[in-house]
DNA sequence: TTGTATGCGTTATCAC
DNA sequence: GTGATAACGCATACAA
């Protein structure tokens, strides 16, 4: 294995010089620089992770992880599980991860984010991309020098973030269409049910994918009706509306629960559709869904690796800040997996 | 973070003594041992992975990976891809991984394995569990002291192996039944197609799972006919037999390709079933299958993480031999994922 | 601009 | 039995 020491010996310089060249710190004699680079190239130098990891402890890195914790968003419980596991891993390298967990309304409040950011000097941040604007403003207003930020779960392509780790929502919608087609011989009559509070553009992207896949591949499929709950609507009214939709459309054979918020709506649907053959397709696999999938109440659900959404951003920040490795790509899309009764 | 040095200081002994106690090497004064253990316990000592990793280079570990490479088993190409990636990773820690790749007939020959084992002294082995008996015998006959062995892809529960990394084949069969049920409203009439050369007990386990799931959950489903190619049969005859099966059974609406060997059989099936509505379910996702799944020729395929089957065994051996961490479990079952056109 | 010394946590080798 | 010490590869503070 080729080490810095070996490169130094061959180039006739000291280890310090090699370090300066390879990590772009300080000035170096151009001639020596050239020589060092050439030798490193020829020998195929790869920095040793264990060595870097050991030395990284002196940096005392601090990373911040901002996340909602909301009974209406249990999905993020799994994200946090992954993040905490990774944080535990990183403690070995002297990295401290601070979690800032609050309800969504608070995070959407300008002051809250500003307080978090101004009171905590971090070497890097991991945030849900929906906070992009607020976060950027908060960072600016408290006058901190910029540090790397990674988005999870939701992206904001224009923003100044190092990478995105999360779902490809359009593809998720396309996959749902494919599952619906499988279950109905390509003759799905679909009812769509979702919450859409405006901040969640995932709904829009998923529906686009769903519709595109239908029009490109399944001429006999169609979306018959939609029930979308907005912020103003009452939970009970919403349930009634969904029941009404099912009853008014006897041709519906697939219900696509994009983001229903409360899964007890499945029971309401069952009541409204006794004697009918309606299959439910949902997204994710939170606690409440698991038993429903097992029992066949939900025929299939499409998952997006929540733990990875929590873990990978921290790993990427560590690799960058401690090991000097830039992320290999900008988009880390999580795998879309189909779960049914037999593989939940 | 608590280090060996800190424990040594508090216990009033040297780092060497702490090392001897915590890693059970050499004799130590029982009184000091007791003290060291207590302090390590109290402080919640967790060995530092980076430190261990760095020191591990002095061990010069050698691991052996035995695998078939066969045009009829392209699945193992992906296993090897995962293994080689992991091997590259481990080189950083001074670990050398030797690959022994041959055709299945050679490996089943006693002499071949004996030669491999007798000529190569390894600190650990990774082998496909189907080689279990042969391997054990080969190890015995050349009189080597036993080293840890990990099985991948196929297990042999009685054998003296440290862990198994691979598919739960019964569950795989159950999942296939669930997918068939989804696609036919629980009314599947199934034709089964497979190769079974006797060494591959995965076929048996999958069929057991398939039948059990049917009898437990889908009263309206049944297996109508099977075509299994044995070693003696001719490839061409086999194709004809499968075509015959499809034509003789107009009620067949699902074909379960458990392990067809050659996927061009899908084309033969298509020819024999023009105008019919037959859906093909297969296992794995080798090169040839990918396009077929994309095009809908194969409606769904069930995957079992081949790369992980190659990578994880090496990682487990390294963790054990270099970091002193025992595997957390005996069975590492790979995830069973359903792939359709939209998520291949 | 360059080299040297030291430390990160663990392990192996000596000398006692 | 035990303790001191030198690696392992890298980063950095300091000296030249």
XYZ file of C-alpha atoms (C1' of nucleotides) in Angstrom:
720
model
C 0.000 0.000 0.000
C 1.283 3.426 -0.951
C 1.554 5.993 1.837
C 2.409 9.654 2.126
C 5.759 8.669 3.563
C 6.585 6.616 0.486
C 5.660 9.444 -1.854
C 7.794 11.805 0.223
C 10.790 9.484 0.034
C 10.526 8.974 -3.695
C 10.055 12.665 -4.372
C 12.887 13.609 -2.082
C 10.727 15.915 0.020
C 9.206 15.763 3.468
C 5.818 14.311 4.420
C 4.638 17.825 5.226
C 5.238 18.947 1.671
C 3.351 16.006 0.256
C 0.479 16.802 2.577
C 0.462 20.413 1.423
C 0.369 19.390 -2.212
C -2.255 16.692 -1.937
C -4.571 18.714 0.286
C -3.955 22.141 -1.237
C -2.781 23.861 1.890
C -0.051 26.449 1.808
C 2.405 27.311 -0.913
C 4.735 24.786 -2.441
C 7.606 25.006 -4.903
C 5.914 24.370 -8.287
C 8.647 22.003 -9.341
C 8.317 19.877 -6.215
C 4.534 20.070 -6.470
C 4.670 18.697 -9.983
C 6.945 15.886 -8.899
C 4.774 14.927 -5.948
C 1.609 14.908 -8.022
C 3.184 12.771 -10.690
C 4.458 10.200 -8.236
C 1.154 10.091 -6.355
C -0.580 9.551 -9.684
C 1.838 6.840 -10.823
C 1.697 4.952 -7.566
C -2.084 5.283 -7.426
C -2.091 6.878 -4.009
C -5.323 6.424 -2.040
C -5.409 8.024 1.396
C -5.888 5.515 4.175
C -9.282 5.835 5.802
C -8.176 4.492 9.161
C -5.329 6.967 9.357
C -7.527 9.875 8.380
C -10.223 8.734 10.763
C -7.809 8.611 13.635
C -6.377 12.023 12.919
C -9.873 13.458 12.439
C -10.550 13.322 16.169
C -8.551 16.473 16.649
C -10.944 18.435 14.492
C -13.823 18.115 16.955
C -16.392 18.431 14.198
C -19.935 19.467 15.040
C -22.834 18.626 12.742
C -26.423 19.819 13.076
C -29.458 17.771 12.073
C -32.812 19.519 11.839
C -35.950 17.401 11.692
C -39.650 17.597 12.382
C -41.224 15.344 14.965
C -44.924 15.257 14.432
C -47.592 12.656 15.081
C -48.794 13.327 11.546
C -45.370 12.619 10.100
C -44.263 9.352 11.720
C -42.131 8.770 8.657
C -39.484 10.976 10.196
C -39.209 8.718 13.211
C -37.465 6.264 10.911
C -35.322 8.985 9.381
C -34.184 9.943 12.858
C -33.489 6.343 13.721
C -31.039 6.149 10.823
C -29.512 9.507 11.693
C -28.965 8.589 15.316
C -27.349 5.316 14.429
C -24.944 7.138 12.125
C -24.307 9.788 14.770
C -23.330 7.070 17.216
C -20.955 5.707 14.594
C -19.386 9.120 14.077
C -18.810 9.732 17.767
C -15.815 7.432 17.415
C -14.243 9.997 15.147
C -14.757 12.802 17.604
C -17.779 14.089 15.728
C -20.636 15.563 17.725
C -24.065 15.545 16.119
C -26.674 17.906 17.525
C -30.311 17.182 16.787
C -32.882 19.929 16.581
C -36.281 18.319 16.627
C -39.479 20.340 16.685
C -42.958 20.471 15.237
C -43.351 21.589 11.660
C -45.160 24.820 12.528
C -42.264 25.949 14.674
C -39.710 25.276 11.973
C -41.757 27.244 9.501
C -41.571 30.124 11.939
C -38.677 32.341 10.931
C -37.542 33.046 14.473
C -37.170 29.433 15.465
C -34.696 28.573 12.724
C -32.841 31.822 13.269
C -32.413 31.028 16.922
C -31.151 27.523 16.206
C -28.675 28.740 13.646
C -27.412 31.742 15.556
C -26.938 29.912 18.828
C -25.158 26.909 17.336
C -21.976 27.180 15.345
C -21.765 24.013 13.275
C -19.292 22.715 10.724
C -22.135 21.392 8.586
C -25.906 21.079 8.510
C -28.389 18.427 7.473
C -31.869 19.735 6.783
C -35.067 18.774 5.049
C -35.112 20.605 1.734
C -38.517 22.120 2.455
C -36.722 24.395 4.907
C -34.340 25.590 2.221
C -35.482 29.188 1.949
C -36.040 29.773 5.629
C -32.723 28.204 6.471
C -30.740 30.224 3.962
C -32.310 33.408 5.236
C -31.615 32.476 8.834
C -27.974 31.734 8.062
C -27.573 35.025 6.272
C -29.257 37.129 8.910
C -26.987 35.890 11.680
C -23.907 36.488 9.584
C -22.227 33.127 9.767
C -19.671 32.106 7.223
C -21.183 29.453 4.935
C -20.763 25.768 5.796
C -21.775 22.740 3.731
C -25.448 21.798 3.838
C -27.066 18.565 2.714
C -30.785 18.147 2.049
C -32.746 15.036 2.825
C -36.225 13.848 1.897
C -37.088 16.889 -0.216
C -34.959 18.765 -2.675
C -34.773 22.357 -3.862
C -32.591 22.197 -6.972
C -31.678 25.872 -7.087
C -30.452 26.009 -3.513
C -26.824 26.092 -2.467
C -26.608 22.572 -1.062
C -23.876 20.037 -1.419
C -26.131 17.060 -2.187
C -29.643 15.665 -1.931
C -30.467 12.330 -0.323
C -34.016 11.195 -0.815
C -36.800 9.965 -2.988
C -37.240 10.525 -6.702
C -40.900 11.412 -6.366
C -41.737 11.330 -10.032
C -40.320 7.843 -10.258
C -42.262 6.918 -7.153
C -45.475 7.967 -8.910
C -44.522 6.010 -11.995
C -43.868 2.931 -9.907
C -47.271 3.264 -8.252
C -48.830 3.310 -11.700
C -46.909 0.173 -12.614
C -48.127 -1.596 -9.481
C -51.699 -0.507 -10.177
C -51.384 -1.865 -13.715
C -50.048 -5.193 -12.465
C -52.989 -5.622 -10.124
C -55.650 -4.815 -12.693
C -54.271 -6.096 -15.970
C -53.661 -2.525 -16.988
C -57.285 -1.590 -16.446
C -57.083 0.400 -13.241
C -59.755 2.920 -12.351
C -57.954 4.946 -9.750
C -59.138 7.073 -6.868
C -56.436 9.299 -5.394
C -56.376 10.269 -1.735
C -53.877 12.666 -0.200
C -53.096 15.468 2.151
C -51.514 18.475 0.501
C -50.671 21.315 2.844
C -48.866 23.282 0.182
C -45.389 22.727 1.586
C -45.340 19.195 0.332
C -44.550 19.336 -3.338
C -43.876 15.604 -3.265
C -47.577 15.115 -3.918
C -47.405 17.095 -7.120
C -44.315 15.266 -8.388
C -45.782 11.874 -7.604
C -49.011 12.679 -9.421
C -47.094 13.894 -12.430
C -45.170 10.653 -12.588
C -48.325 8.665 -12.089
C -50.151 10.414 -14.908
C -47.191 10.306 -17.260
C -46.756 6.595 -16.805
C -50.449 6.051 -17.469
C -50.458 8.072 -20.654
C -47.230 6.514 -21.927
C -47.913 2.880 -21.174
C -51.408 2.088 -19.975
C -54.100 3.374 -22.347
C -56.845 1.554 -20.491
C -55.999 3.118 -17.138
C -57.310 6.371 -15.729
C -57.639 8.453 -12.591
C -61.332 8.668 -11.857
C -61.396 11.035 -8.914
C -59.226 12.767 -6.333
C -59.773 13.745 -2.725
C -57.101 16.030 -1.390
C -57.204 17.427 2.112
C -55.910 20.946 2.411
C -54.835 22.639 5.581
C -58.228 24.176 6.206
C -60.311 21.047 5.886
C -61.525 19.106 8.860
C -60.239 15.580 9.341
C -63.761 14.206 9.755
C -65.088 15.971 6.673
C -62.168 14.544 4.741
C -63.016 10.992 5.758
C -66.616 11.537 4.706
C -65.507 12.952 1.395
C -63.321 9.945 0.684
C -66.136 7.576 1.558
C -68.355 9.565 -0.763
C -65.839 9.309 -3.565
C -65.684 5.551 -3.255
C -69.446 5.204 -3.184
C -70.041 7.589 -6.078
C -67.581 5.742 -8.281
C -68.406 2.054 -8.354
C -65.837 1.589 -11.102
C -62.935 2.418 -8.794
C -60.753 -0.646 -8.268
C -57.534 1.033 -7.049
C -57.092 3.605 -4.330
C -53.756 5.396 -4.357
C -53.073 6.836 -0.916
C -50.295 9.225 -1.778
C -49.942 10.805 1.616
C -53.076 10.306 3.676
C -51.661 11.611 6.955
C -53.820 9.332 9.072
C -53.977 5.698 8.037
C -57.139 4.953 9.937
C -58.717 6.221 6.744
C -58.177 2.682 5.454
C -60.865 1.424 7.794
C -63.246 4.109 6.560
C -62.554 3.020 3.002
C -63.213 -0.596 3.849
C -66.575 0.311 5.298
C -67.520 2.254 2.202
C -66.525 -0.531 -0.139
C -67.918 -3.760 1.285
C -68.505 -6.318 -1.398
C -66.284 -4.427 -3.803
C -62.847 -5.370 -5.031
C -60.749 -2.314 -4.271
C -56.994 -2.553 -3.776
C -55.136 0.067 -1.789
C -51.664 1.244 -2.786
C -49.856 3.518 -0.347
C -46.435 5.030 0.253
C -43.943 4.338 3.053
C -44.238 1.868 5.889
C -44.768 3.491 9.244
C -45.833 1.579 12.308
C -49.569 1.793 11.587
C -49.160 0.611 8.018
C -47.155 -2.481 8.808
C -50.022 -4.516 10.226
C -52.347 -3.305 7.470
C -49.960 -4.517 4.803
C -49.575 -7.838 6.591
C -53.329 -8.271 6.756
C -53.820 -7.277 3.141
C -55.830 -4.151 3.999
C -53.144 -2.303 2.073
C -52.325 -4.421 -0.988
C -48.918 -2.845 -1.602
C -46.865 0.060 -0.328
C -43.914 1.832 -1.893
C -40.959 2.551 0.395
C -38.100 5.017 0.128
C -35.445 3.998 2.675
C -36.120 6.490 5.464
C -33.175 5.334 7.615
C -30.809 5.946 4.753
C -32.199 9.460 4.364
C -31.098 10.124 7.927
C -27.782 8.298 7.854
C -26.225 9.075 4.492
C -26.237 12.895 4.756
C -24.230 12.696 7.974
C -21.842 10.237 6.391
C -21.359 12.490 3.373
C -20.632 15.492 5.569
C -18.127 13.489 7.575
C -16.417 12.190 4.464
C -16.114 15.704 3.180
C -15.066 17.509 6.345
C -12.961 14.829 7.990
C -11.657 12.700 5.149
C -11.541 15.339 2.454
C -13.702 13.308 0.079
C -16.195 15.237 -2.012
C -19.564 13.514 -2.560
C -19.442 11.439 -5.727
C -22.740 12.795 -6.964
C -25.230 15.520 -6.301
C -28.322 13.320 -6.226
C -28.435 10.286 -3.984
C -31.829 8.826 -4.806
C -33.052 6.228 -2.365
C -34.272 2.867 -3.644
C -37.976 2.511 -4.320
C -39.118 -0.865 -3.046
C -42.485 -2.547 -3.313
C -43.680 -4.137 -0.094
C -46.554 -6.567 0.114
C -47.824 -8.868 2.821
C -45.001 -11.364 2.364
C -42.024 -8.991 2.526
C -42.894 -6.237 4.995
C -14.471 9.120 24.621
C -12.902 6.477 26.825
C -9.615 4.969 25.661
C -7.348 2.168 26.757
C -4.919 4.741 28.050
C -7.566 6.201 30.329
C -8.485 2.796 31.699
C -4.811 2.075 32.257
C -4.314 5.319 34.167
C -7.345 4.817 36.373
C -6.456 1.218 37.098
C -2.849 2.079 37.783
C -1.541 -0.382 35.218
C 0.003 -0.114 31.775
C -1.810 -0.078 28.439
C -0.307 -3.467 27.701
C -2.018 -5.004 30.684
C -5.349 -3.487 29.756
C -4.919 -4.877 26.269
C -4.172 -8.329 27.644
C -7.260 -8.275 29.826
C -9.688 -6.927 27.269
C -8.493 -9.178 24.464
C -7.730 -12.273 26.499
C -4.116 -12.590 25.574
C -1.503 -13.792 28.043
C -1.755 -14.126 31.783
C -2.660 -11.279 34.083
C -2.782 -10.882 37.832
C -6.406 -11.762 38.723
C -6.703 -8.761 40.996
C -5.587 -6.321 38.311
C -7.737 -8.092 35.768
C -10.773 -7.627 37.971
C -9.980 -3.936 38.429
C -9.488 -3.336 34.705
C -12.698 -5.113 33.792
C -14.689 -3.154 36.335
C -13.353 0.195 35.182
C -13.876 -0.650 31.503
C -17.418 -1.655 32.359
C -18.118 1.473 34.413
C -16.713 3.810 31.804
C -18.516 1.983 29.021
C -15.392 1.373 27.020
C -15.927 0.861 23.286
C -12.807 0.136 21.253
C -12.097 2.748 18.602
C -12.573 1.372 15.113
C -10.085 3.736 13.484
C -7.389 2.790 15.951
C -8.055 -0.896 15.538
C -8.176 -0.519 11.799
C -4.830 1.162 11.713
C -3.195 -1.408 13.958
C -4.808 -4.246 11.996
C -2.364 -3.736 9.129
C 0.284 -5.545 11.098
C -1.770 -8.743 11.048
C -1.485 -9.212 7.282
C -4.761 -11.105 7.143
C -5.498 -13.343 4.194
C -9.044 -14.284 3.267
C -10.130 -16.784 0.633
C -13.284 -16.470 -1.465
C -14.449 -19.467 -3.456
C -17.028 -18.948 -6.165
C -18.303 -20.544 -9.341
C -18.075 -18.698 -12.612
C -20.391 -20.264 -15.103
C -22.314 -18.973 -18.075
C -25.338 -20.771 -16.620
C -24.980 -18.994 -13.302
C -24.547 -15.308 -14.173
C -26.025 -14.505 -10.789
C -22.599 -15.045 -9.280
C -21.121 -12.331 -11.443
C -22.986 -9.878 -9.241
C -21.922 -11.703 -6.087
C -18.321 -11.374 -7.202
C -18.802 -7.714 -7.994
C -19.835 -7.084 -4.394
C -17.009 -9.233 -3.065
C -14.375 -7.489 -5.124
C -15.575 -4.080 -4.051
C -15.339 -5.133 -0.436
C -11.921 -6.693 -1.042
C -10.702 -3.376 -2.427
C -12.024 -1.684 0.711
C -10.214 -4.163 2.955
C -6.888 -3.711 1.204
C -6.589 -0.466 3.162
C -6.402 -2.524 6.304
C -3.665 -4.737 4.986
C -6.080 -7.533 4.190
C -5.433 -9.645 1.136
C -8.398 -11.404 -0.440
C -7.690 -14.309 -2.766
C -10.406 -15.357 -5.164
C -10.717 -18.930 -6.372
C -13.084 -18.908 -9.298
C -13.827 -22.037 -11.281
C -16.636 -23.916 -12.970
C -19.064 -25.791 -10.785
C -17.986 -29.233 -12.001
C -14.422 -28.566 -10.905
C -15.470 -27.434 -7.457
C -17.550 -30.542 -7.030
C -14.442 -32.526 -7.759
C -12.802 -33.468 -4.489
C -9.265 -32.913 -5.693
C -9.813 -29.355 -6.800
C -10.986 -28.099 -3.421
C -8.304 -30.076 -1.671
C -5.655 -28.471 -3.794
C -6.977 -24.981 -3.181
C -7.150 -25.514 0.541
C -3.832 -27.253 0.945
C -1.890 -24.782 -1.148
C -3.334 -21.660 0.464
C -3.108 -20.956 4.154
C -5.878 -18.473 4.901
C -7.082 -16.792 8.080
C -10.692 -17.248 6.991
C -12.806 -18.587 4.155
C -15.946 -17.501 2.354
C -17.683 -20.265 0.460
C -21.018 -21.121 -1.063
C -22.795 -23.416 1.376
C -23.356 -26.059 -1.310
C -19.643 -26.822 -1.006
C -19.969 -27.402 2.719
C -19.270 -31.130 2.810
C -16.516 -31.124 0.225
C -14.850 -28.175 1.859
C -14.914 -29.633 5.347
C -13.433 -32.845 4.085
C -10.742 -31.020 2.144
C -9.781 -28.989 5.204
C -9.565 -32.095 7.346
C -7.564 -34.102 4.877
C -4.816 -31.508 4.587
C -4.602 -31.161 8.343
C -4.979 -27.428 8.747
C -6.022 -25.963 12.056
C -9.617 -24.702 11.737
C -10.283 -21.105 10.716
C -13.609 -19.269 10.577
C -15.783 -19.961 7.545
C -18.806 -18.022 6.337
C -21.370 -19.355 3.888
C -23.065 -17.278 1.267
C -26.025 -17.887 -1.038
C -26.801 -21.357 0.280
C -26.792 -22.610 3.823
C -26.124 -25.934 5.477
C -27.445 -25.494 9.019
C -25.529 -28.364 10.598
C -22.149 -27.262 9.305
C -19.456 -25.600 11.392
C -19.752 -22.118 9.922
C -19.686 -18.780 11.634
C -22.628 -17.265 9.774
C -24.815 -17.480 6.693
C -25.387 -14.561 4.349
C -28.038 -15.162 1.743
C -31.600 -15.668 0.742
C -34.405 -17.126 2.819
C -35.644 -19.360 0.034
C -38.864 -20.418 1.671
C -39.752 -16.773 2.142
C -38.789 -16.148 -1.466
C -41.297 -18.769 -2.564
C -43.957 -17.277 -0.331
C -43.328 -13.853 -1.803
C -43.660 -15.222 -5.326
C -47.048 -16.629 -4.350
C -48.048 -13.234 -2.980
C -47.039 -11.531 -6.217
C -48.932 -14.117 -8.259
C -51.985 -13.526 -6.112
C -51.742 -9.769 -6.581
C -51.654 -10.110 -10.332
C -54.597 -12.485 -10.574
C -56.908 -11.450 -7.773
C -55.878 -14.575 -5.913
C -56.939 -16.797 -8.808
C -53.592 -17.819 -10.234
C -53.224 -21.005 -12.247
C -49.509 -21.504 -12.084
C -47.048 -23.270 -14.327
C -43.650 -23.820 -12.727
C -40.447 -23.893 -14.764
C -37.036 -24.643 -13.321
C -33.696 -26.324 -13.580
C -32.880 -28.663 -10.733
C -29.511 -30.320 -10.938
C -29.813 -31.877 -7.518
C -27.222 -29.652 -5.845
C -29.571 -26.730 -5.815
C -31.914 -27.294 -2.913
C -33.056 -23.697 -3.250
C -35.624 -24.930 -5.750
C -37.147 -27.268 -3.215
C -37.298 -24.627 -0.487
C -38.863 -22.062 -2.791
C -41.529 -24.516 -3.936
C -42.313 -25.413 -0.352
C -42.801 -21.775 0.516
C -44.866 -21.233 -2.601
C -47.189 -24.135 -1.842
C -47.503 -23.287 1.835
C -48.475 -19.727 1.085
C -51.068 -20.922 -1.405
C -52.637 -23.392 0.986
C -52.612 -20.945 3.899
C -53.908 -17.837 2.146
C -55.106 -18.343 -1.407
C -57.727 -21.113 -1.693
C -58.469 -20.239 -5.307
C -54.863 -20.590 -6.423
C -53.103 -23.725 -7.591
C -50.041 -25.068 -9.353
C -51.273 -26.633 -12.563
C -48.091 -28.135 -13.935
C -44.317 -28.240 -13.529
C -41.478 -28.589 -15.984
C -38.161 -29.222 -14.293
C -34.999 -29.767 -16.261
C -32.664 -32.307 -14.727
C -29.039 -32.739 -15.543
C -29.674 -35.407 -18.158
C -32.243 -33.536 -20.173
C -31.411 -31.703 -23.358
C -31.863 -27.940 -23.456
C -33.908 -28.094 -26.652
C -36.176 -30.852 -25.349
C -36.732 -28.759 -22.260
C -37.877 -25.756 -24.270
C -40.267 -27.948 -26.213
C -41.608 -29.444 -23.010
C -42.280 -25.988 -21.550
C -44.052 -24.910 -24.728
C -46.093 -28.079 -24.538
C -47.034 -27.355 -20.943
C -48.277 -23.897 -21.820
C -50.283 -25.161 -24.780
C -51.774 -28.112 -22.934
C -52.960 -25.915 -20.093
C -54.948 -23.002 -21.447
C -55.924 -22.102 -17.880
C -52.340 -21.139 -16.968
C -52.126 -17.401 -16.295
C -48.881 -17.295 -14.280
C -45.525 -18.818 -15.099
C -43.131 -19.023 -12.186
C -39.580 -19.306 -13.520
C -37.841 -20.422 -10.368
C -34.429 -20.997 -11.883
C -34.683 -21.435 -15.630
C -30.948 -21.333 -16.327
C -31.379 -19.775 -19.750
C -33.755 -16.821 -19.988
C -34.237 -17.096 -23.713
C -36.924 -19.529 -22.639
C -39.093 -16.433 -22.167
C -39.201 -15.962 -25.922
C -40.227 -19.603 -26.378
C -43.008 -19.078 -23.894
C -44.200 -15.974 -25.682
C -44.447 -17.893 -28.936
C -46.461 -20.649 -27.306
C -48.881 -18.235 -25.670
C -49.842 -15.687 -28.296
C -53.222 -14.214 -27.594
C -53.135 -15.480 -24.020
C -52.700 -13.433 -20.890
C -49.796 -15.090 -19.118
C -47.625 -13.231 -16.648
C -44.090 -14.355 -15.939
C -42.604 -14.150 -12.461
C -38.900 -14.902 -12.132
C -36.078 -14.694 -9.604
C -32.987 -12.466 -9.618
C -32.011 -9.827 -12.138
C -29.077 -10.802 -14.281
C -28.086 -8.922 -17.393
C -30.436 -10.793 -19.718
C -33.424 -10.302 -17.447
C -33.094 -6.561 -17.065
C -34.336 -5.664 -20.514
C -37.084 -8.271 -20.318
C -38.388 -6.760 -17.105
C -38.218 -3.276 -18.620
C -40.188 -4.430 -21.639
C -42.748 -6.262 -19.565
C -41.810 -9.689 -20.946
C -41.143 -10.607 -17.343
C -43.910 -9.026 -15.268
C -42.007 -9.131 -11.996
C -38.799 -10.589 -10.618
C -37.757 -11.238 -7.049
C -34.232 -10.191 -6.099
C -31.967 -11.227 -3.245
C -29.108 -8.694 -3.066
C -26.317 -10.614 -4.793
C -23.682 -7.918 -4.163
C -24.384 -8.040 -0.460
C -23.924 -11.797 -0.509
C -20.411 -11.211 -1.770
C -19.521 -8.220 0.377
C -20.965 -8.917 3.804
C -19.184 -12.244 4.449
C -15.818 -10.561 3.903
C -16.818 -7.694 6.152
C -17.913 -10.101 8.882
C -14.643 -11.998 8.704
C -12.676 -8.765 8.884
C -14.697 -7.511 11.840
C -14.047 -10.749 13.635
C -10.385 -11.266 12.825
C -9.163 -7.685 12.793
C -11.535 -5.800 15.080
C -12.414 -8.628 17.426
C -16.133 -8.212 16.863
C -18.194 -11.403 16.715
C -21.025 -11.427 14.171
C -24.230 -10.200 15.777
C -26.278 -13.031 14.367
C -25.925 -16.380 12.689
C -28.355 -15.700 9.861
C -27.977 -12.615 7.717
C -30.938 -12.932 5.364
C -30.783 -10.663 2.359
C -33.752 -8.474 1.501
C -36.303 -9.853 -0.919
C -37.310 -7.090 -3.279
C -39.912 -7.066 -6.013
C -38.734 -5.483 -9.247
C -41.049 -4.486 -12.050
C -40.598 -2.418 -15.170
C -40.557 0.876 -13.249
C -37.939 0.036 -10.631
C -35.378 -2.246 -12.254
C 8.698 27.685 1.546
C 10.051 23.417 3.891
C 11.057 19.964 7.461
C 10.344 17.952 12.043
C 7.997 16.508 16.053
C 3.948 15.061 18.163
C -0.568 12.934 18.762
C -4.804 10.210 17.415
C -6.094 4.664 19.758
C -4.604 0.160 19.346
C -1.418 -3.641 19.003
C 3.003 -6.177 18.948
C 7.549 -6.623 20.564
C 10.862 -6.292 23.862
C 13.164 -6.045 28.087
C 12.543 -6.578 32.759
C 3.409 -11.151 34.680
C 4.238 -6.441 33.532
C 5.570 -1.971 31.605
C 7.731 0.779 28.166
C 8.033 1.729 23.384
C 7.653 1.656 18.547
C 4.859 1.260 14.767
C 0.258 1.872 11.776
C -1.055 6.595 8.193
C -2.361 11.090 8.559
C -2.726 16.007 10.213
C -0.918 19.942 12.375
C 1.696 23.063 15.234
C 5.979 24.769 15.331
C 10.756 25.444 14.052
C 13.976 26.582 10.588
